[in-house]
Short mmCIF file of C-alpha atoms in Angstrom, two decimals:
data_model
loop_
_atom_site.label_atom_id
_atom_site.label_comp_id
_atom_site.label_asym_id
_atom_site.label_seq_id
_atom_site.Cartn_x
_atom_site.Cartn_y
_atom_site.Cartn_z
CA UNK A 27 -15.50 28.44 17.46
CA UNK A 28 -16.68 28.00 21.32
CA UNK A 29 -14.92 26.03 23.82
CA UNK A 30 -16.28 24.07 26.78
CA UNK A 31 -15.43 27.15 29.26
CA UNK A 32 -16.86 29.68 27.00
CA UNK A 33 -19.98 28.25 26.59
CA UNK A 34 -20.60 27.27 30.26
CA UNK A 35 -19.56 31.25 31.06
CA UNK A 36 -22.15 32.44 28.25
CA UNK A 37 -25.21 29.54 29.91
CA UNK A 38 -23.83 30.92 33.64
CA UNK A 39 -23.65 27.16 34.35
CA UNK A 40 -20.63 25.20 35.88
CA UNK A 41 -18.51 23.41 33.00
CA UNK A 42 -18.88 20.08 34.83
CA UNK A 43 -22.81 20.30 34.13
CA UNK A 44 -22.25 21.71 30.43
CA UNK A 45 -19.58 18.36 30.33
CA UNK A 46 -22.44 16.24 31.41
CA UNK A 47 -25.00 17.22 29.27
CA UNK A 48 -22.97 17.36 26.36
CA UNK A 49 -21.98 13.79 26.88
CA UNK A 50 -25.52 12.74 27.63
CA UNK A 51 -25.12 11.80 31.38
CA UNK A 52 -28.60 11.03 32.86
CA UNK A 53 -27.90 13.41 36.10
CA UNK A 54 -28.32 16.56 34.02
CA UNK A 55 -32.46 17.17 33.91
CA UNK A 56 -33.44 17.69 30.41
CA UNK A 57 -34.33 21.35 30.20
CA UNK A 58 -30.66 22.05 30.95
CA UNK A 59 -29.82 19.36 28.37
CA UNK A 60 -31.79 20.73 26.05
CA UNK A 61 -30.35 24.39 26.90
CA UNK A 62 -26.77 23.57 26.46
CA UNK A 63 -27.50 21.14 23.56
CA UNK A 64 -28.50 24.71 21.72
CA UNK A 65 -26.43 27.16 22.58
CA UNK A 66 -23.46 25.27 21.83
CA UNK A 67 -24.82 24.46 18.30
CA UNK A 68 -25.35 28.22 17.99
CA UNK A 69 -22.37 29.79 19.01
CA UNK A 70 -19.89 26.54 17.38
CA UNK A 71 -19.08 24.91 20.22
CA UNK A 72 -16.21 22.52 19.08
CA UNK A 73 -15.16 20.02 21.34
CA UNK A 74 -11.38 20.02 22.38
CA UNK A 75 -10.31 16.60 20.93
CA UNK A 76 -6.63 16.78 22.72
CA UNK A 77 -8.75 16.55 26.05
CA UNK A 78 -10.79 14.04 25.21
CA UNK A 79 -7.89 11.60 24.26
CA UNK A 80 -6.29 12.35 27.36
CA UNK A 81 -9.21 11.21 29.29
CA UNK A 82 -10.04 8.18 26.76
CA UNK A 83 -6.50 7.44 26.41
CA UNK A 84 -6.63 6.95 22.61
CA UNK A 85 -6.45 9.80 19.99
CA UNK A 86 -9.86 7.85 17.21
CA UNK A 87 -6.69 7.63 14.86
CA UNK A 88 -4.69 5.29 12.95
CA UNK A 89 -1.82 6.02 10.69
CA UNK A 90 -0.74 4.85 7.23
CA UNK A 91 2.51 5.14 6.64
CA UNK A 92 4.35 5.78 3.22
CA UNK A 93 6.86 7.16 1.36
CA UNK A 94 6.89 10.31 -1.23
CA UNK A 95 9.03 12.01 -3.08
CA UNK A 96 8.75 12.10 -7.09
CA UNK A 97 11.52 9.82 -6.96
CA UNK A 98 9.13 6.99 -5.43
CA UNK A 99 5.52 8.51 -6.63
CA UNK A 100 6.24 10.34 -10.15
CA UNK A 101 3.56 12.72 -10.31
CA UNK A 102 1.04 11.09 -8.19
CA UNK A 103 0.06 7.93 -6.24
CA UNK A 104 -3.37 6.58 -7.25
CA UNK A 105 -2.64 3.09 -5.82
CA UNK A 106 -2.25 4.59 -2.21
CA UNK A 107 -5.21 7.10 -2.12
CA UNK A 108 -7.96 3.57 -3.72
CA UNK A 109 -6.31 1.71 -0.40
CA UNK A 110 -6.98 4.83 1.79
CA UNK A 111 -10.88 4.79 0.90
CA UNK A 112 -11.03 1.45 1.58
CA UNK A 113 -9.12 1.91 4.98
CA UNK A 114 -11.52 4.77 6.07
CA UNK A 115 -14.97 3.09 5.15
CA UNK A 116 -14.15 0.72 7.69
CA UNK A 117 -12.67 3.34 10.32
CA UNK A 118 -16.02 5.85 9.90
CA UNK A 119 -17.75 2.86 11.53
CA UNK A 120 -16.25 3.44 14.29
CA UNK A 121 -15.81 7.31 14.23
CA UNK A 122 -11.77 6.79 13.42
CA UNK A 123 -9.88 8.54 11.23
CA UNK A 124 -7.22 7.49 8.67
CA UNK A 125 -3.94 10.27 8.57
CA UNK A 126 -1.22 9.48 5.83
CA UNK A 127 2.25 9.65 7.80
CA UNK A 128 3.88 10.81 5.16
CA UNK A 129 7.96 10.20 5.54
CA UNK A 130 9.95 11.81 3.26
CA UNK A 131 12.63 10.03 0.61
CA UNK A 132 14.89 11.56 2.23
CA UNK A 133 14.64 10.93 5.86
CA UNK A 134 15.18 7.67 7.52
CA UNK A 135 11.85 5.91 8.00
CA UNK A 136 12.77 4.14 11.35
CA UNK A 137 13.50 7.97 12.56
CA UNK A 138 10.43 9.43 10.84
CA UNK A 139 7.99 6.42 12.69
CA UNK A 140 9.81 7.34 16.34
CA UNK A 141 9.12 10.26 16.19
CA UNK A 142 5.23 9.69 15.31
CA UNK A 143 5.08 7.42 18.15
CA UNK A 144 6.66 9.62 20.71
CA UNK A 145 3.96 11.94 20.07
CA UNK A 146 0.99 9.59 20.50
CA UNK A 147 -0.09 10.67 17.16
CA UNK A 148 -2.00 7.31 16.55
CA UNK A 149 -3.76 4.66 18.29
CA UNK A 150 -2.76 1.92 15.72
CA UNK A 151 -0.28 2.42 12.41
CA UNK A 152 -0.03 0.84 8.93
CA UNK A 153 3.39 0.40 7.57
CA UNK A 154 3.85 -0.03 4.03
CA UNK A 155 6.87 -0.63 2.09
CA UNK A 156 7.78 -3.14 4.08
CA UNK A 157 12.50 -3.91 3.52
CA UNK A 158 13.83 -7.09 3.92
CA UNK A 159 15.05 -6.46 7.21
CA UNK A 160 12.99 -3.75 8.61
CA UNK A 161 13.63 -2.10 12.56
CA UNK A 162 10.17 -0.37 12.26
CA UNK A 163 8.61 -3.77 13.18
CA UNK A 164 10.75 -4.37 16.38
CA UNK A 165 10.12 -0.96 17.27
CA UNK A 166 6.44 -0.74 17.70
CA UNK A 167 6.42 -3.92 18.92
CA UNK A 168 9.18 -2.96 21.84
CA UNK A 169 6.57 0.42 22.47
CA UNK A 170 3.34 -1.65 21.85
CA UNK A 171 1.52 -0.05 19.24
CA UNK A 172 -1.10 -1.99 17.56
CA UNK A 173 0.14 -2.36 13.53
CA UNK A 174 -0.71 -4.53 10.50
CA UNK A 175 1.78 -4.55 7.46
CA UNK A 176 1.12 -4.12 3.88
CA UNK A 177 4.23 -6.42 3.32
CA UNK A 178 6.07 -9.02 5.01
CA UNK A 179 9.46 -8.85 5.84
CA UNK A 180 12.35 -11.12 7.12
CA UNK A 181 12.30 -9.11 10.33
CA UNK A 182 9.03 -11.15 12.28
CA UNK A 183 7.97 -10.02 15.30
CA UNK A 184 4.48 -11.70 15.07
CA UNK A 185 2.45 -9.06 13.38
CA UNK A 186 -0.55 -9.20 11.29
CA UNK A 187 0.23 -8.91 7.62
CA UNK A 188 -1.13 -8.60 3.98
CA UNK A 189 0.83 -8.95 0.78
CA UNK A 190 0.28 -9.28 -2.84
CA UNK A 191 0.01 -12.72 -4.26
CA UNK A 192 3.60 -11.78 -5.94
CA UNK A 193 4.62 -15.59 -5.99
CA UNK A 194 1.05 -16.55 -7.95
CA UNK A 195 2.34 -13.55 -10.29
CA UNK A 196 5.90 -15.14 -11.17
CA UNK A 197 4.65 -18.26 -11.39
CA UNK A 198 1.42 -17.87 -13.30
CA UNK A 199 3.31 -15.68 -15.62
CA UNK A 200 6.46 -17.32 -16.12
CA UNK A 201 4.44 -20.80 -16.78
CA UNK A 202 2.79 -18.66 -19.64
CA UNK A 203 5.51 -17.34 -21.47
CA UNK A 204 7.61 -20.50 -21.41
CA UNK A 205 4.70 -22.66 -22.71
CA UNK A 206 4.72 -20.33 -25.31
CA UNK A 207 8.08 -20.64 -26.23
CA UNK A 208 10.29 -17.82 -24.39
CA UNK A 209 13.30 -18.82 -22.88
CA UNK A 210 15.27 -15.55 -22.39
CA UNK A 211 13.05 -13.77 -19.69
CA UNK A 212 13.63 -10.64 -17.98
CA UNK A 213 12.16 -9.39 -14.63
CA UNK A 214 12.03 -6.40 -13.16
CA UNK A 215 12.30 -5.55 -9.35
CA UNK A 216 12.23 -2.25 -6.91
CA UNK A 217 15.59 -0.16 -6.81
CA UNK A 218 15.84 -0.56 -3.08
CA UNK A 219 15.58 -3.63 -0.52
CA UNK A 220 11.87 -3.72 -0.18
CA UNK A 221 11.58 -7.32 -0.12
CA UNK A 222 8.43 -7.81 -2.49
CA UNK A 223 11.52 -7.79 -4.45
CA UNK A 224 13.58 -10.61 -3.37
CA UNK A 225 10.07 -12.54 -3.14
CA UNK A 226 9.42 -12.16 -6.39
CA UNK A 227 12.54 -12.37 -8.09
CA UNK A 228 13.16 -15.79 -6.17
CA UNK A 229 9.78 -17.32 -7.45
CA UNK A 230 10.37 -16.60 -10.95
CA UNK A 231 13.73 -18.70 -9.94
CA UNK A 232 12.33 -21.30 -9.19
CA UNK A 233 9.26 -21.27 -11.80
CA UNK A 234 12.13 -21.25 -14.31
CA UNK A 235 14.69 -23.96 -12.67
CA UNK A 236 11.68 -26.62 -13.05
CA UNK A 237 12.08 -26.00 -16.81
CA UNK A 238 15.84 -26.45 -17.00
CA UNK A 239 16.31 -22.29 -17.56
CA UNK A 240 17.76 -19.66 -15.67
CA UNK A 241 16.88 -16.07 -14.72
CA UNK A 242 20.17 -14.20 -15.86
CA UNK A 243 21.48 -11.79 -13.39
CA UNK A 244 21.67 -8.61 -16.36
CA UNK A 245 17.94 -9.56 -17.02
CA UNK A 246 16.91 -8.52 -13.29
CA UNK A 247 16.21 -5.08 -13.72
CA UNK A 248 15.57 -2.82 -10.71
CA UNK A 249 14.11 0.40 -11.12
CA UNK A 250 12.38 3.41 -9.44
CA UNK A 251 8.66 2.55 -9.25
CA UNK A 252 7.45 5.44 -12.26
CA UNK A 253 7.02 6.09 -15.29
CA UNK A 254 10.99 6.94 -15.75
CA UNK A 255 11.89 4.07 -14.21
CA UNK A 256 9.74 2.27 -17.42
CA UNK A 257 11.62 3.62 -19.51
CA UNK A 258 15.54 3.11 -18.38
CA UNK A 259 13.92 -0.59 -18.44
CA UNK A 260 13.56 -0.39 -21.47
CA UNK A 261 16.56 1.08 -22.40
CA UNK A 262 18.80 -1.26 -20.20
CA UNK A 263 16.79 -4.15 -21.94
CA UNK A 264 17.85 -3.15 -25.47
CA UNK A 265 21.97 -2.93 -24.20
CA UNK A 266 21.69 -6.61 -23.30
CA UNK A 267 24.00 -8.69 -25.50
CA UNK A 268 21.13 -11.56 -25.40
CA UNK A 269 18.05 -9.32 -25.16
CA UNK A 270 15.19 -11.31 -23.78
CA UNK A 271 12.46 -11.68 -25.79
CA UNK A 272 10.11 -11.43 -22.64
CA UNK A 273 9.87 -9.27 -19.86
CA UNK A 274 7.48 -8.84 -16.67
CA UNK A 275 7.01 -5.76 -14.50
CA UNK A 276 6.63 -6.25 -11.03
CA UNK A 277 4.78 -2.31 -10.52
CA UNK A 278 2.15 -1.13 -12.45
CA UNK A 279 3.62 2.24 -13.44
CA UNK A 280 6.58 0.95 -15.40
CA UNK A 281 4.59 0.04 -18.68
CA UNK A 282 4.16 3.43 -19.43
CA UNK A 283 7.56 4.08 -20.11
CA UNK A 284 8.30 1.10 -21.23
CA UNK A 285 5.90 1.34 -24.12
CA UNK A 286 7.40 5.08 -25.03
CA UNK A 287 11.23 3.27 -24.74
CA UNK A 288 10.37 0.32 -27.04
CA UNK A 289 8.55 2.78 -29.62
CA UNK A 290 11.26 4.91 -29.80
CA UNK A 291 13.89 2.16 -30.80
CA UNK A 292 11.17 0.46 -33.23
CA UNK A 293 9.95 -2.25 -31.52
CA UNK A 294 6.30 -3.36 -30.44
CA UNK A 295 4.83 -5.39 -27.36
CA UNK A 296 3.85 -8.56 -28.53
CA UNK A 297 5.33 -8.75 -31.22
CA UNK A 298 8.92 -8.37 -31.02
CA UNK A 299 8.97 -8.84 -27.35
CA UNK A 300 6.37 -9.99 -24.98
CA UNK A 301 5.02 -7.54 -21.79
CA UNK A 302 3.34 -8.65 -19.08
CA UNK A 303 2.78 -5.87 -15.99
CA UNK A 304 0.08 -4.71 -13.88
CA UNK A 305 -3.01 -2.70 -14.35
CA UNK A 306 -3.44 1.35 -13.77
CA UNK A 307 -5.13 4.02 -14.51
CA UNK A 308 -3.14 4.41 -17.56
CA UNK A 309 -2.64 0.78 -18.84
CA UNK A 310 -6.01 0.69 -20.92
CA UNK A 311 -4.65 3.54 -22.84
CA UNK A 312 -1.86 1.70 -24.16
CA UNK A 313 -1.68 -0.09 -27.67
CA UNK A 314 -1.44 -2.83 -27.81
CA UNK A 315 -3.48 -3.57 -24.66
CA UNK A 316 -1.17 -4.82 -21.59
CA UNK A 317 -1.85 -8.27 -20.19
CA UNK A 318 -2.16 -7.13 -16.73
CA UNK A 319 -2.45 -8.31 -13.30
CA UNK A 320 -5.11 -6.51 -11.22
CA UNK A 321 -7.12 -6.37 -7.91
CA UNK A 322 -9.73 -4.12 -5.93
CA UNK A 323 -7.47 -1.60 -3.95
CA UNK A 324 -10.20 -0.63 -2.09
CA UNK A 325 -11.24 -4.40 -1.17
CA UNK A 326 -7.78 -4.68 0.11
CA UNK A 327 -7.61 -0.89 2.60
CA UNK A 328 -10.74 -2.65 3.95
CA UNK A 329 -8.59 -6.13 4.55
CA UNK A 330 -6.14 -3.85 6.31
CA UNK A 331 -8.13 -1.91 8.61
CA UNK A 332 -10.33 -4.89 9.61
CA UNK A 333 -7.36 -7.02 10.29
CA UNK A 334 -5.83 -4.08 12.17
CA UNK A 335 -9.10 -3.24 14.55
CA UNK A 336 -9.13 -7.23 15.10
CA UNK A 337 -5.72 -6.68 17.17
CA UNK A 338 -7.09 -3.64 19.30
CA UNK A 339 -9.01 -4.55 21.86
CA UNK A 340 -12.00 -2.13 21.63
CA UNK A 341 -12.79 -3.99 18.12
CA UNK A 342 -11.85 -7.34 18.27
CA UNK A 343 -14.98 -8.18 19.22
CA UNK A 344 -16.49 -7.15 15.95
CA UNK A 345 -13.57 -8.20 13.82
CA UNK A 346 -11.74 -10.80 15.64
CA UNK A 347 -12.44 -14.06 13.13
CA UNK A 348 -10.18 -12.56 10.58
CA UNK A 349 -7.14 -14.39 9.38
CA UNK A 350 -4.24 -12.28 10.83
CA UNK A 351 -2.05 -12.82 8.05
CA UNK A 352 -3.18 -13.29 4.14
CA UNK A 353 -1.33 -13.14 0.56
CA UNK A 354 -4.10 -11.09 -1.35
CA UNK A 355 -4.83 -12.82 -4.32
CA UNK A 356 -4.60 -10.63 -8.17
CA UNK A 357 -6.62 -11.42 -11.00
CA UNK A 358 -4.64 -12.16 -14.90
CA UNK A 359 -6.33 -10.78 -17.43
CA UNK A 360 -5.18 -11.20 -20.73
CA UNK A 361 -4.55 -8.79 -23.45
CA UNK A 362 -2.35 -8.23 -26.66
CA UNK A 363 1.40 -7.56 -25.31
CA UNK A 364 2.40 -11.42 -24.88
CA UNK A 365 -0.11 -12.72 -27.72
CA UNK A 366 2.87 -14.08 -29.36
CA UNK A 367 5.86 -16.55 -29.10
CA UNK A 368 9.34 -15.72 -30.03
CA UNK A 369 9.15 -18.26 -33.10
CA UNK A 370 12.38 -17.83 -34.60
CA UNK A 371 13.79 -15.41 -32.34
CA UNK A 372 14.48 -17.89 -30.06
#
């Protein structure tokens, strides 16, 4: 690969002029143009990008930020890498690229995102995973760096956001089980303070308090988002003294294991207790079929990157009618694992 200095040493022309025409200025006559245009495709000229951010004073990338470690992930993420195509058909509009920031389960995110910014890795960031009280907001804010959130938080400092319709979720499913008869429903929630968590947990609340019932605290059960964490659901769920006789997962890896727990102690979704989650890759393998909430992952990474660009002001121009802040809405669709009541279980 040829720099700029190489291949103004190998044309014997000044780099300023082999600058110029490579950029397209008009004071560089076209036989020059046309000299430098092919040598450099001939000898791989690559252009040093470093420079050019210097002198633009943006770097053409935006960061997504998540967590990994098997403990978070299991064996893979497909929910993150559907967002990230969506997120990057809208960048390559604008020659930008997407970069996962990937922070480790083990380091501290706030330290993990300072660090990123001291570098000037990114012209704009997007955070998921969004805690209850979360410093990363204040942070970028304080160092004014463009970001959207996949998640809202307690911790507002005014930034653009998109969440999952989780409140539509507690409430259209908890209406549906208790019209068909369940009283004794458990709910399931992330092991750590994320706050889709406390969102959705205090829905279901308050879906339940209009019909006189009562979410029991030992029928909240939080969990690792994997298949693992599935099954200690479903293993915690069979110690209860009262066990529920319907339970809905808030992530949409837990059914899995759920569905291998259940099995293994004799029981079937549906039938002797009703399962309501959220659609995967897997889920249409399971028997018998998951009532599932889903939505297009890729329709939302384009939400995000839109709604991001609309805050920078090189692109708000092009994007600046979008709402700034939207719960994204998930579609039920029914299947065979809450098909029926509890009868006389009740």
């Amino acid at each position: 690969m040829t720099g700029i200095r190489k291949l103004a040493e190998h044309l014997d022309i000044s780099i300023g002029t082999v600058s110029r025409a490579l950029n397209g200025k008009p004071d560089v006559n076209a036989e020059t143009r046309k000299r430098v245009l092919e040598a450099a495709k001939s000898l791989g000229y690559v252009a040093n990008q470093s420079g050019r951010a210097l002198r633009k004073g943006s770097t053409g990338v935006i960061g997504f930020m998540i967590q990994t470690g098997q403990a978070i992930t299991g064996h893979g993420d497909t929910f993150f890498m559907s967002v990230f195509d969506g997120v990057q058909s809208v960048l390559a509009r604008h020659k930008l690229d997407l970069v996962a920031l990937l922070c480790s389960s083990e380091e501290d995110p706030l330290d993990y995102l300072k660090r990123v910014v001291a570098r000037g890795f990114a012209d704009g960031i997007i955070l998921s995973a969004t805690q209850r009280h979360d410093a990363r907001l204040e942070m970028l804010a304080k160092r004014r760096v463009p970001f959207i959130t996949l998640g809202r938080s307690l911790t507002d400092v005014g930034q653009p956001w998109i969440d999952l319709d989780f409140e539509g979720m507690a409430e259209t499913s908890i209406e549906r089980l208790v019209e068909r008869g369940h009283r004794r429903i458990a709910v399931t929630r992330p092991h750590d303070d994320i706050n889709l968590g406390y969102v959705f947990v205090d829905r279901c609340r308050e879906v339940l308090a209009r019909h006189g019932l009562e979410l029991a605290d030992e029928h909240i059960f939080r969990s690792l988002p994997n298949e693992a964490g599935g099954y200690q659901i479903a293993r915690d769920l069979l110690a209860c003294k009262e066990r529920p006789t319907a339970i809905l997962l808030i992530n949409e890896a837990l059914a899995t294991g759920l569905y291998r727990g259940l099995n293994e102690a004799g029981l079937m979704p549906g039938r002797d207790i009703a399962v309501i989650g959220r659609r995967s890759p897997h889920s249409h393998f399971l028997s018998p079929r998951l009532s599932v909430y889903d939505l297009s992952l890729r329709d939302l990474g384009i939400a995000l990157a839109e709604t991001l660009l609309a805050t920078m002001p090189a692109y708000a121009g092009t994007y600046g009618e979008r709402p700034a802040r939207m719960l994204w809405p998930m579609t039920f669709a029914p299947g065979e694992s809450d098909a029926e009541g509890p009868g006389d279980r009740r």
